[in-house]
């Protein structure tokens, strides 16, 4: 029996294999293995009649997401399931950020392991770091998973509802996004400020003064900053 270790990328998997004993099998998930439906063809038959199905988020019931395995990921999911049949432990070694935590959670949900599951995290790909991570595994961080899920749902709600409005009101092929639209708005405001700016010519007035003409070393420099209490520079 072997211990199945899953990371995101094949490059990372290839490197980590060199740091682990032969009874460890390191494979890559190739990123996310589940997501909201990207097209109508990915919607499961049981949900095709739902008015919210194309959105992929049940807006009628607590905004529950509808997750599917994209066609491009079915092969890798099958391969991982087959490998898991001969493993006595599953180690989810995806990144420690919210995306990585989400990938690990989705792998757990899709693979439905019947063997012990560990969550392994590391911050550098060295032999020492990998060995250290194996000694300090943990469980999946549900808070990070929910954070990623919330971000994904909001992205879908904003993009899928506002983008079609842009096509009708402004121009085809435009897109809206949770971050993108706000960033564009800030750029527009800054550009308006730039265009409204009226350039002018300003001068600084300085004088070299001396109360004692007979003593040159008593000279000092003064700058005009206000006239009648009104600041000029």
mmCIF file of C-alpha atoms in Angstrom:
data_model
loop_
_atom_site.group_PDB
_atom_site.id
_atom_site.type_symbol
_atom_site.label_atom_id
_atom_site.label_comp_id
_atom_site.label_asym_id
_atom_site.label_seq_id
_atom_site.Cartn_x
_atom_site.Cartn_y
_atom_site.Cartn_z
ATOM 1 C CA UNK A 1 0.000 0.000 0.000
ATOM 2 C CA UNK A 2 1.061 3.590 -0.607
ATOM 3 C CA UNK A 3 0.373 7.073 0.655
ATOM 4 C CA UNK A 4 -1.166 9.254 -2.052
ATOM 5 C CA UNK A 5 0.012 12.879 -1.973
ATOM 6 C CA UNK A 6 -1.842 15.384 -4.165
ATOM 7 C CA UNK A 7 -0.501 18.823 -5.109
ATOM 8 C CA UNK A 8 -1.729 21.292 -7.746
ATOM 9 C CA UNK A 9 0.957 21.274 -10.420
ATOM 10 C CA UNK A 10 2.868 18.442 -12.115
ATOM 11 C CA UNK A 11 6.118 20.403 -11.820
ATOM 12 C CA UNK A 12 5.727 20.607 -8.064
ATOM 13 C CA UNK A 13 4.760 16.929 -7.911
ATOM 14 C CA UNK A 14 7.888 15.913 -9.827
ATOM 15 C CA UNK A 15 10.142 17.803 -7.417
ATOM 16 C CA UNK A 16 8.469 16.558 -4.243
ATOM 17 C CA UNK A 17 8.712 12.932 -5.407
ATOM 18 C CA UNK A 18 12.471 13.186 -5.003
ATOM 19 C CA UNK A 19 12.095 14.089 -1.321
ATOM 20 C CA UNK A 20 9.793 11.245 -0.243
ATOM 21 C CA UNK A 21 10.252 7.484 0.233
ATOM 22 C CA UNK A 22 9.116 5.013 -2.411
ATOM 23 C CA UNK A 23 5.872 4.238 -0.601
ATOM 24 C CA UNK A 24 4.643 7.793 -1.311
ATOM 25 C CA UNK A 25 2.902 8.478 -4.623
ATOM 26 C CA UNK A 26 2.845 12.194 -5.536
ATOM 27 C CA UNK A 27 0.339 13.308 -8.179
ATOM 28 C CA UNK A 28 -1.086 16.612 -9.448
ATOM 29 C CA UNK A 29 -4.710 17.728 -9.550
ATOM 30 C CA UNK A 30 -3.880 20.268 -12.297
ATOM 31 C CA UNK A 31 -5.553 23.031 -10.296
ATOM 32 C CA UNK A 32 -9.229 23.015 -9.350
ATOM 33 C CA UNK A 33 -11.163 19.811 -10.047
ATOM 34 C CA UNK A 34 -14.609 21.343 -9.459
ATOM 35 C CA UNK A 35 -16.192 24.699 -10.191
ATOM 36 C CA UNK A 36 -19.486 26.379 -10.978
ATOM 37 C CA UNK A 37 -20.857 25.409 -14.424
ATOM 38 C CA UNK A 38 -19.082 27.312 -17.192
ATOM 39 C CA UNK A 39 -21.760 26.568 -19.784
ATOM 40 C CA UNK A 40 -25.264 25.133 -20.094
ATOM 41 C CA UNK A 41 -23.822 21.782 -21.198
ATOM 42 C CA UNK A 42 -22.132 21.342 -17.802
ATOM 43 C CA UNK A 43 -25.351 21.714 -15.811
ATOM 44 C CA UNK A 44 -26.497 18.324 -14.429
ATOM 45 C CA UNK A 45 -29.806 17.078 -15.838
ATOM 46 C CA UNK A 46 -31.441 17.257 -12.407
ATOM 47 C CA UNK A 47 -30.948 21.041 -12.329
ATOM 48 C CA UNK A 48 -31.505 22.086 -15.948
ATOM 49 C CA UNK A 49 -35.065 23.216 -15.245
ATOM 50 C CA UNK A 50 -34.092 25.481 -12.364
ATOM 51 C CA UNK A 51 -34.192 29.218 -13.182
ATOM 52 C CA UNK A 52 -30.882 29.747 -11.383
ATOM 53 C CA UNK A 53 -29.055 26.773 -12.949
ATOM 54 C CA UNK A 54 -27.173 28.792 -15.574
ATOM 55 C CA UNK A 55 -25.926 31.067 -12.809
ATOM 56 C CA UNK A 56 -24.638 28.064 -10.881
ATOM 57 C CA UNK A 57 -25.772 29.601 -7.591
ATOM 58 C CA UNK A 58 -29.113 28.846 -5.963
ATOM 59 C CA UNK A 59 -30.225 32.402 -5.261
ATOM 60 C CA UNK A 60 -33.534 31.036 -3.962
ATOM 61 C CA UNK A 61 -31.949 28.999 -1.166
ATOM 62 C CA UNK A 62 -29.086 30.559 0.774
ATOM 63 C CA UNK A 63 -26.973 31.071 -2.361
ATOM 64 C CA UNK A 64 -25.842 27.448 -2.366
ATOM 65 C CA UNK A 65 -23.282 26.846 -5.149
ATOM 66 C CA UNK A 66 -23.774 24.129 -7.745
ATOM 67 C CA UNK A 67 -20.415 22.439 -8.245
ATOM 68 C CA UNK A 68 -19.574 20.288 -11.253
ATOM 69 C CA UNK A 69 -16.469 18.506 -12.503
ATOM 70 C CA UNK A 70 -15.601 20.173 -15.844
ATOM 71 C CA UNK A 71 -15.094 17.893 -18.807
ATOM 72 C CA UNK A 72 -11.418 18.835 -18.921
ATOM 73 C CA UNK A 73 -10.923 17.514 -15.379
ATOM 74 C CA UNK A 74 -12.826 14.228 -15.541
ATOM 75 C CA UNK A 75 -9.779 12.289 -16.701
ATOM 76 C CA UNK A 76 -7.545 13.497 -13.874
ATOM 77 C CA UNK A 77 -10.309 12.852 -11.309
ATOM 78 C CA UNK A 78 -10.668 9.276 -12.567
ATOM 79 C CA UNK A 79 -6.910 8.760 -12.382
ATOM 80 C CA UNK A 80 -6.790 10.033 -8.802
ATOM 81 C CA UNK A 81 -9.717 7.816 -7.806
ATOM 82 C CA UNK A 82 -7.966 4.779 -9.272
ATOM 83 C CA UNK A 83 -4.745 5.604 -7.432
ATOM 84 C CA UNK A 84 -6.639 6.107 -4.185
ATOM 85 C CA UNK A 85 -7.971 2.540 -4.366
ATOM 86 C CA UNK A 86 -4.449 1.271 -3.700
ATOM 87 C CA UNK A 87 -3.553 3.834 -1.039
ATOM 88 C CA UNK A 88 -3.843 3.522 2.716
ATOM 89 C CA UNK A 89 -3.649 7.279 3.323
ATOM 90 C CA UNK A 90 -4.477 10.473 1.418
ATOM 91 C CA UNK A 91 -2.365 13.584 1.941
ATOM 92 C CA UNK A 92 -3.722 16.834 0.497
ATOM 93 C CA UNK A 93 -0.664 19.025 -0.096
ATOM 94 C CA UNK A 94 -2.209 21.922 -1.991
ATOM 95 C CA UNK A 95 -1.196 25.541 -1.305
ATOM 96 C CA UNK A 96 -1.997 27.070 2.074
ATOM 97 C CA UNK A 97 -3.927 30.062 0.703
ATOM 98 C CA UNK A 98 -7.700 30.044 0.272
ATOM 99 C CA UNK A 99 -7.509 28.729 -3.305
ATOM 100 C CA UNK A 100 -5.250 25.875 -2.267
ATOM 101 C CA UNK A 101 -7.438 25.053 0.718
ATOM 102 C CA UNK A 102 -10.465 25.025 -1.565
ATOM 103 C CA UNK A 103 -8.746 22.686 -4.036
ATOM 104 C CA UNK A 104 -7.959 20.315 -1.177
ATOM 105 C CA UNK A 105 -11.553 20.405 0.049
ATOM 106 C CA UNK A 106 -12.957 19.779 -3.431
ATOM 107 C CA UNK A 107 -10.580 16.843 -3.861
ATOM 108 C CA UNK A 108 -11.871 15.405 -0.603
ATOM 109 C CA UNK A 109 -15.481 15.871 -1.716
ATOM 110 C CA UNK A 110 -14.930 14.355 -5.169
ATOM 111 C CA UNK A 111 -12.640 11.457 -4.241
ATOM 112 C CA UNK A 112 -14.696 10.455 -1.168
ATOM 113 C CA UNK A 113 -11.729 8.704 0.475
ATOM 114 C CA UNK A 114 -12.307 5.762 2.795
ATOM 115 C CA UNK A 115 -8.784 6.030 4.197
ATOM 116 C CA UNK A 116 -7.318 8.542 6.679
ATOM 117 C CA UNK A 117 -6.885 12.041 5.235
ATOM 118 C CA UNK A 118 -4.225 14.564 6.239
ATOM 119 C CA UNK A 119 -3.738 18.187 5.190
ATOM 120 C CA UNK A 120 -0.093 19.013 4.584
ATOM 121 C CA UNK A 121 1.218 22.554 4.022
ATOM 122 C CA UNK A 122 4.692 23.907 3.326
ATOM 123 C CA UNK A 123 6.213 27.231 2.306
ATOM 124 C CA UNK A 124 9.220 26.091 0.315
ATOM 125 C CA UNK A 125 9.961 23.043 -1.793
ATOM 126 C CA UNK A 126 13.058 21.643 -0.104
ATOM 127 C CA UNK A 127 13.712 18.243 1.419
ATOM 128 C CA UNK A 128 13.778 19.723 4.910
ATOM 129 C CA UNK A 129 10.528 21.661 4.450
ATOM 130 C CA UNK A 130 8.669 18.653 3.035
ATOM 131 C CA UNK A 131 9.865 16.362 5.823
ATOM 132 C CA UNK A 132 8.879 18.983 8.388
ATOM 133 C CA UNK A 133 5.425 19.368 6.828
ATOM 134 C CA UNK A 134 4.834 15.617 6.989
ATOM 135 C CA UNK A 135 5.430 15.731 10.728
ATOM 136 C CA UNK A 136 2.902 18.541 11.271
ATOM 137 C CA UNK A 137 -0.168 17.743 9.209
ATOM 138 C CA UNK A 138 -3.583 19.150 10.099
ATOM 139 C CA UNK A 139 -7.210 19.040 9.019
ATOM 140 C CA UNK A 140 -8.793 21.111 6.253
ATOM 141 C CA UNK A 141 -9.383 24.726 7.307
ATOM 142 C CA UNK A 142 -13.121 25.188 6.720
ATOM 143 C CA UNK A 143 -12.876 28.950 7.242
ATOM 144 C CA UNK A 144 -10.478 29.301 4.311
ATOM 145 C CA UNK A 145 -12.702 27.056 2.212
ATOM 146 C CA UNK A 146 -15.768 29.190 2.948
ATOM 147 C CA UNK A 147 -13.778 32.357 2.214
ATOM 148 C CA UNK A 148 -12.856 31.066 -1.245
ATOM 149 C CA UNK A 149 -16.394 29.854 -1.837
ATOM 150 C CA UNK A 150 -17.820 33.265 -0.959
ATOM 151 C CA UNK A 151 -15.359 34.994 -3.276
ATOM 152 C CA UNK A 152 -16.264 32.608 -6.115
ATOM 153 C CA UNK A 153 -20.013 33.062 -5.631
ATOM 154 C CA UNK A 154 -19.764 36.863 -5.563
ATOM 155 C CA UNK A 155 -17.593 36.794 -8.689
ATOM 156 C CA UNK A 156 -20.237 34.752 -10.481
ATOM 157 C CA UNK A 157 -23.169 36.869 -9.288
ATOM 158 C CA UNK A 158 -21.515 40.118 -10.354
ATOM 159 C CA UNK A 159 -20.073 38.890 -13.630
ATOM 160 C CA UNK A 160 -23.050 36.891 -14.880
ATOM 161 C CA UNK A 161 -25.672 39.501 -14.014
ATOM 162 C CA UNK A 162 -23.954 42.781 -14.912
ATOM 163 C CA UNK A 163 -21.972 41.760 -18.012
ATOM 164 C CA UNK A 164 -25.122 41.108 -20.127
ATOM 165 C CA UNK A 165 -26.377 44.556 -19.113
ATOM 166 C CA UNK A 166 -23.177 46.108 -20.443
ATOM 167 C CA UNK A 167 -23.669 44.294 -23.750
ATOM 168 C CA UNK A 168 -27.126 45.834 -24.119
ATOM 169 C CA UNK A 169 -26.383 49.343 -22.882
ATOM 170 C CA UNK A 170 -22.791 49.990 -23.976
ATOM 171 C CA UNK A 171 -21.130 47.469 -26.313
ATOM 172 C CA UNK A 172 -20.805 43.717 -26.932
ATOM 173 C CA UNK A 173 -18.097 41.600 -25.284
ATOM 174 C CA UNK A 174 -17.612 43.930 -22.310
ATOM 175 C CA UNK A 175 -17.320 42.303 -18.916
ATOM 176 C CA UNK A 176 -17.986 43.288 -15.319
ATOM 177 C CA UNK A 177 -16.345 41.867 -12.228
ATOM 178 C CA UNK A 178 -16.213 42.152 -8.457
ATOM 179 C CA UNK A 179 -12.733 43.713 -8.565
ATOM 180 C CA UNK A 180 -12.467 44.660 -12.221
ATOM 181 C CA UNK A 181 -15.424 47.048 -12.250
ATOM 182 C CA UNK A 182 -14.318 48.881 -9.107
ATOM 183 C CA UNK A 183 -10.768 49.222 -10.458
ATOM 184 C CA UNK A 184 -12.065 50.608 -13.765
ATOM 185 C CA UNK A 185 -14.220 53.097 -11.855
ATOM 186 C CA UNK A 186 -11.186 54.360 -9.922
ATOM 187 C CA UNK A 187 -9.238 54.717 -13.164
ATOM 188 C CA UNK A 188 -12.087 56.707 -14.723
ATOM 189 C CA UNK A 189 -12.270 59.063 -11.739
ATOM 190 C CA UNK A 190 -8.516 59.605 -11.849
ATOM 191 C CA UNK A 191 -8.599 60.259 -15.593
ATOM 192 C CA UNK A 192 -11.376 62.810 -15.139
ATOM 193 C CA UNK A 193 -9.263 64.599 -12.545
ATOM 194 C CA UNK A 194 -6.321 64.601 -14.933
ATOM 195 C CA UNK A 195 -8.355 66.056 -17.784
ATOM 196 C CA UNK A 196 -9.930 68.712 -15.561
ATOM 197 C CA UNK A 197 -6.574 69.888 -14.271
ATOM 198 C CA UNK A 198 -5.574 73.360 -15.470
ATOM 199 C CA UNK A 199 -1.854 73.848 -15.606
ATOM 200 C CA UNK A 200 -0.276 77.138 -14.622
ATOM 201 C CA UNK A 201 3.076 78.809 -14.118
ATOM 202 C CA UNK A 202 4.247 79.428 -10.586
ATOM 203 C CA UNK A 203 7.266 81.256 -9.253
ATOM 204 C CA UNK A 204 9.074 81.123 -5.954
ATOM 205 C CA UNK A 205 10.241 84.493 -4.637
ATOM 206 C CA UNK A 206 13.389 84.396 -2.572
ATOM 207 C CA UNK A 207 15.534 87.250 -1.284
ATOM 208 C CA UNK A 208 19.015 87.402 0.120
ATOM 209 C CA UNK A 209 18.877 89.866 3.039
ATOM 210 C CA UNK A 210 21.362 91.407 5.383
ATOM 211 C CA UNK A 211 20.636 93.769 8.283
ATOM 212 C CA UNK A 212 24.327 94.624 8.543
ATOM 213 C CA UNK A 213 25.744 95.508 5.135
ATOM 214 C CA UNK A 214 29.120 95.921 6.763
ATOM 215 C CA UNK A 215 29.081 92.259 7.820
ATOM 216 C CA UNK A 216 28.562 89.918 4.826
ATOM 217 C CA UNK A 217 28.443 86.835 7.038
ATOM 218 C CA UNK A 218 25.136 88.118 8.505
ATOM 219 C CA UNK A 219 23.283 87.501 5.266
ATOM 220 C CA UNK A 220 20.294 85.164 5.247
ATOM 221 C CA UNK A 221 17.800 83.867 2.699
ATOM 222 C CA UNK A 222 14.042 84.502 2.981
ATOM 223 C CA UNK A 223 11.186 83.102 0.898
ATOM 224 C CA UNK A 224 7.788 84.717 0.308
ATOM 225 C CA UNK A 225 5.075 82.318 1.500
ATOM 226 C CA UNK A 226 2.073 84.592 2.093
ATOM 227 C CA UNK A 227 0.717 88.058 1.351
ATOM 228 C CA UNK A 228 -1.718 89.582 3.801
ATOM 229 C CA UNK A 229 -2.200 86.192 5.423
ATOM 230 C CA UNK A 230 -2.965 84.407 2.127
ATOM 231 C CA UNK A 231 -0.570 81.591 1.283
ATOM 232 C CA UNK A 232 1.070 81.964 -2.121
ATOM 233 C CA UNK A 233 3.318 78.894 -2.207
#
